[in-house]
Coordinates of C-alpha atoms in Angstrom, one line a residue:
Chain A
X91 CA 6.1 20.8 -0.3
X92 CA 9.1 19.2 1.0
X93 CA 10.9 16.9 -0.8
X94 CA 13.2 13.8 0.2
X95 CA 15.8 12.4 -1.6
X96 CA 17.4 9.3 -0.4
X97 CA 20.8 7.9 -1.9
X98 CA 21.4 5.0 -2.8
X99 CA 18.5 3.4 -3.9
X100 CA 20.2 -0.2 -3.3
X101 CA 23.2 -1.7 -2.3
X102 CA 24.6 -4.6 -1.3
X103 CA 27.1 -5.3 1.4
X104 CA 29.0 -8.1 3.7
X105 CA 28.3 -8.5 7.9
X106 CA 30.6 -6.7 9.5
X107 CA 30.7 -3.9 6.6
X108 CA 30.1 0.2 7.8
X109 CA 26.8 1.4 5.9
X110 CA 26.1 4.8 5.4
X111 CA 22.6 5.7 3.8
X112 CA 22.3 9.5 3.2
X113 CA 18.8 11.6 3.1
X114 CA 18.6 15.1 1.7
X115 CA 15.3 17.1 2.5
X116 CA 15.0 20.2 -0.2
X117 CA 14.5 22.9 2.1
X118 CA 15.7 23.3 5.7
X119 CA 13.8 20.8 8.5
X120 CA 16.1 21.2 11.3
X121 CA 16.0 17.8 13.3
X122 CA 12.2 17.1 12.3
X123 CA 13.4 13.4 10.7
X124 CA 13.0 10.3 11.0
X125 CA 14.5 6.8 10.1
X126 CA 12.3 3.4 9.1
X127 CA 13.0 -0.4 8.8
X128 CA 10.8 -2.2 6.2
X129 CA 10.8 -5.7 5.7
X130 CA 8.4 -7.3 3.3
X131 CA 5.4 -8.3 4.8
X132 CA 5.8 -6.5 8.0
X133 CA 4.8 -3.2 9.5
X134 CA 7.6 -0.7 9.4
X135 CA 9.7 0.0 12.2
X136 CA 10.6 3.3 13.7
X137 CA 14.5 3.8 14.3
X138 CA 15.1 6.9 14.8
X139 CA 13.3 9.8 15.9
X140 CA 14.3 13.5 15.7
X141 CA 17.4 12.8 13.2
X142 CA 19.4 11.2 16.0
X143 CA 17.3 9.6 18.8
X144 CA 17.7 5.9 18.6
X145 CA 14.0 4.3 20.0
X146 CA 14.1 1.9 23.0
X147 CA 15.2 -1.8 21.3
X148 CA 16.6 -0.7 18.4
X149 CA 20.4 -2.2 18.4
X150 CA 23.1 0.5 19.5
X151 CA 24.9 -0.8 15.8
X152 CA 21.8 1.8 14.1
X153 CA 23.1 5.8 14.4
X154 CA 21.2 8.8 12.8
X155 CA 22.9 12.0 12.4
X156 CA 22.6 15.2 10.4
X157 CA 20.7 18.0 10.5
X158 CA 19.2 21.0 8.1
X159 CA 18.7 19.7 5.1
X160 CA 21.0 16.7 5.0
X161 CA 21.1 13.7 7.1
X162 CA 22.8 9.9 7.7
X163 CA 21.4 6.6 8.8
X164 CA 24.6 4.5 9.7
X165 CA 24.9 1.1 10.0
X166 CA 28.3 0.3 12.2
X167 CA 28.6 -3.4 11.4
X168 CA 25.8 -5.0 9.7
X169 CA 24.1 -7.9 10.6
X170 CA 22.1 -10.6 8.3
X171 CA 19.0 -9.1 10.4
X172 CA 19.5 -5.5 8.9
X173 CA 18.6 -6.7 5.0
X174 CA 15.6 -4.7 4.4
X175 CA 14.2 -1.0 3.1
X176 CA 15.3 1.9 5.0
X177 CA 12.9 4.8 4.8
X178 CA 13.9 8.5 6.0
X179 CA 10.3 11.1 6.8
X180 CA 10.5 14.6 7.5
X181 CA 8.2 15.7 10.0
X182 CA 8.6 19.3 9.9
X183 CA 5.1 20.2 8.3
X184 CA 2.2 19.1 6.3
X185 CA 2.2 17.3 3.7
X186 CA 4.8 14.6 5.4
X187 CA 7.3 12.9 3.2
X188 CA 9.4 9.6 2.8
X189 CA 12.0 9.0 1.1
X190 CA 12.1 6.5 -1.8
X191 CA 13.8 4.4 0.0
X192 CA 16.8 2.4 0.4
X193 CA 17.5 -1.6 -0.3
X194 CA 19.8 -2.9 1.7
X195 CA 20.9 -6.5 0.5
X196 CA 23.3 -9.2 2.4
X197 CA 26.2 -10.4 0.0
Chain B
X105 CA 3.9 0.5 23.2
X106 CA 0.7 -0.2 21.6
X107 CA -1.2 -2.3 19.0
X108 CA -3.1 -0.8 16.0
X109 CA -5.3 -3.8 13.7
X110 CA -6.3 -2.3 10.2
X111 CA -8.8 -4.3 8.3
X112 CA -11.5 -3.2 5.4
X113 CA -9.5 -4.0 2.5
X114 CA -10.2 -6.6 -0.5
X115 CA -11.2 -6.6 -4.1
X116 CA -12.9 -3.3 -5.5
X117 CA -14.0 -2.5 -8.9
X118 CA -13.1 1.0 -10.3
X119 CA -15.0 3.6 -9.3
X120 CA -16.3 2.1 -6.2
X121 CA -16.2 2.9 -2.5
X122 CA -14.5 1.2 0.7
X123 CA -13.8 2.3 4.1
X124 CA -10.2 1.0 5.8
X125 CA -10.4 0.7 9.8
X126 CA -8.1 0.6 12.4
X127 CA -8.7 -0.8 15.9
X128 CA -6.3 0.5 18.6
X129 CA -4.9 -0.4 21.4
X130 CA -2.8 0.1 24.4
X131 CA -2.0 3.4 24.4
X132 CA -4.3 6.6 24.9
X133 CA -5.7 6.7 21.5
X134 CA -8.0 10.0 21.9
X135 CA -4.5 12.0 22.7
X136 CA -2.6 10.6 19.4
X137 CA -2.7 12.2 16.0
X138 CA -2.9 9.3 13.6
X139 CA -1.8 8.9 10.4
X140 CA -2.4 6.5 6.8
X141 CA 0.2 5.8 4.7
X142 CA -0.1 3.4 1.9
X143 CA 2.8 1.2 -0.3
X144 CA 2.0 0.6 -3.4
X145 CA 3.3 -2.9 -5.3
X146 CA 7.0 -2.8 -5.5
X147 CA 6.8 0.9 -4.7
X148 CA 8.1 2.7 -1.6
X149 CA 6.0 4.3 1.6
X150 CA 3.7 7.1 0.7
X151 CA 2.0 8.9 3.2
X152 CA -1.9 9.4 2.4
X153 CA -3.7 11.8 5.5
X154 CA -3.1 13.0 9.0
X155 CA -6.2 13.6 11.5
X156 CA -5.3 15.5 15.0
X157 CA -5.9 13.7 18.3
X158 CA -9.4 15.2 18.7
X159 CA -10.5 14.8 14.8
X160 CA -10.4 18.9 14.5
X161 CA -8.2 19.3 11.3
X162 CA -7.2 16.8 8.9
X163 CA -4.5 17.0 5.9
X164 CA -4.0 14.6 2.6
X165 CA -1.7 14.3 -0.1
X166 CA -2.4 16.1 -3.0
X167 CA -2.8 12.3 -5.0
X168 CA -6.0 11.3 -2.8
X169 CA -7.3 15.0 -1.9
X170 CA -10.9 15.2 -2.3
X171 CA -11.4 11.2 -2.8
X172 CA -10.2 10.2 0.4
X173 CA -11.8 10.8 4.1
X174 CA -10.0 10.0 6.9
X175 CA -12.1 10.2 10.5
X176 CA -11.9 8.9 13.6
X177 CA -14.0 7.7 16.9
X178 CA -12.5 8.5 20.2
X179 CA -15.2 6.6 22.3
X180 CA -14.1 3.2 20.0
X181 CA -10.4 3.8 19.3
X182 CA -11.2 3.6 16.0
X183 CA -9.5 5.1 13.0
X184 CA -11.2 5.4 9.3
X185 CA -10.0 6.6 5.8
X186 CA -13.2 6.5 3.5
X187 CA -12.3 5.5 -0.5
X188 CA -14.7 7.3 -3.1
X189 CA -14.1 6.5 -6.4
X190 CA -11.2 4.2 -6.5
X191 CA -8.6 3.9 -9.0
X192 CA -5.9 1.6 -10.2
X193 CA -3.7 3.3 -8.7
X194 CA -4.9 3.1 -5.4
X195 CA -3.6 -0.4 -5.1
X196 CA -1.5 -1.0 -2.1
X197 CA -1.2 -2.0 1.2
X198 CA -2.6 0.9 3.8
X199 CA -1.2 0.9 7.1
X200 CA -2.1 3.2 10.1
X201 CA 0.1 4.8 12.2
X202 CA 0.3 6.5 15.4
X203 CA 2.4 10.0 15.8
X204 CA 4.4 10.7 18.7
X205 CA 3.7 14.3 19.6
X206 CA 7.6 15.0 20.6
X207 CA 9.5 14.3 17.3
X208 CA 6.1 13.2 14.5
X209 CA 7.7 10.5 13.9
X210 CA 5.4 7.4 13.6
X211 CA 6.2 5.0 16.7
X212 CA 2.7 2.2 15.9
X213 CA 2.8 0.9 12.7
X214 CA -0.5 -1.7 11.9
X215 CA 0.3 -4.8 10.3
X216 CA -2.0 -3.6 6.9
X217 CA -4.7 -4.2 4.8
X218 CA -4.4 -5.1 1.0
X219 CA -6.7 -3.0 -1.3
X220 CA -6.8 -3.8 -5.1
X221 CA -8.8 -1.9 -7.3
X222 CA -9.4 -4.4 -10.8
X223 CA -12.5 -5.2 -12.3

């Protein structure tokens, strides 16, 4: 089975700041990932599809990027919106994984 | 873009059973594979069971495999993940989810339904 390792597993950062949330699958799943905003008490949302395909509404400032085995959900200046768990998922095969997930707080 | 409403959950002592469903809408629902995934408290997402668009293979997680049935109804866009023998450990919110067939990413997320297993 496929494994996902997601770094970090929280962090906290100012609006405006660069964030850079890395995902490593342990074995190769060419562009079969995806990216997820969690917010408690809500439904997850799907950013990115396919390791780099940002979904229709999602706000240009959200970038995925990677490929293989390692991969990078970017953040170009963060908003007080953004605070919430990002989730990577490989989709290359059965069983599917997430990530543990990373919290991302608002100084 | 779609609309998927789970509901089933509640209270459930150990060792019982329950059956999660999800209503869907707006999008073509007998051409979707569809998905459970479950978050236990103050845990992360966890998927639980995958059933193709046409019900004709299905796949779990090694931690429900064997307890857990997930089915659906085409004619009543209706998705279903059958609980035998609950556990503790079972507790979480279960969401449903619909695949897109181009990438497998989950694009439909349901809103959730709370199962706790306590006696």
């Amino acid at each position: 089975d496929i494994q996902m390792t997601q770094s970090p597993f929280s962090m906290s950062a100012s609006v405006g700041d660069r964030v850079t949330i890395t995902c490593r699958a342990s074995q190769d799943i060419a562009n079969w990932l995806a990216w997820y905003q969690h917010k408690p008490g809500k439904a997850p949302q799907l950013l990115i599809s396919s390791a780099s395909d940002l979904q229709i509404g999602v706000p240009t400032r959200f970038s995925g990027s990677g490929s293989g085995t390692d991969f990078t959900l970017t953040i170009t200046s963060l908003q007080p919106e953004d605070s919430a768990t990002y989730y990577c998922q490989h989709a290359n095969a059965f069983p599917v994984a997430f990530g543990g997930g990373t919290k991302v707080h608002i100084k | 873009q779609g609309q998927l409403v789970e509901s089933g959950g509640g209270v459930v002592q150990p060792g019982r059973s329950l059956r999660l469903s999800c209503a869907a809408s707006g999008f073509t629902f007998r051409s979707s594979g569809m998905h459970w995934v479950r978050q236990a408290p103050g845990k992360g997402l966890e998927w639980v069971a995958i059933i193709l668009y046409d019900g004709s293979y299905q796949y779990y997680a090694d931690s429900v495999k064997g307890r857990f049935t997930i089915s659906r109804d085409n004619s009543k866009n209706t998705l279903f993940l059958q609980i035998h023998g609950v556990r503790p450990e079972d507790t979480a919110v279960y969401y449903c989810a619909k695949e897109t067939s181009k990438s497998g990413a989950f694009d439909v997320w349901g809103q959730g339904t709370m199962v706790t297993v306590s006696s």
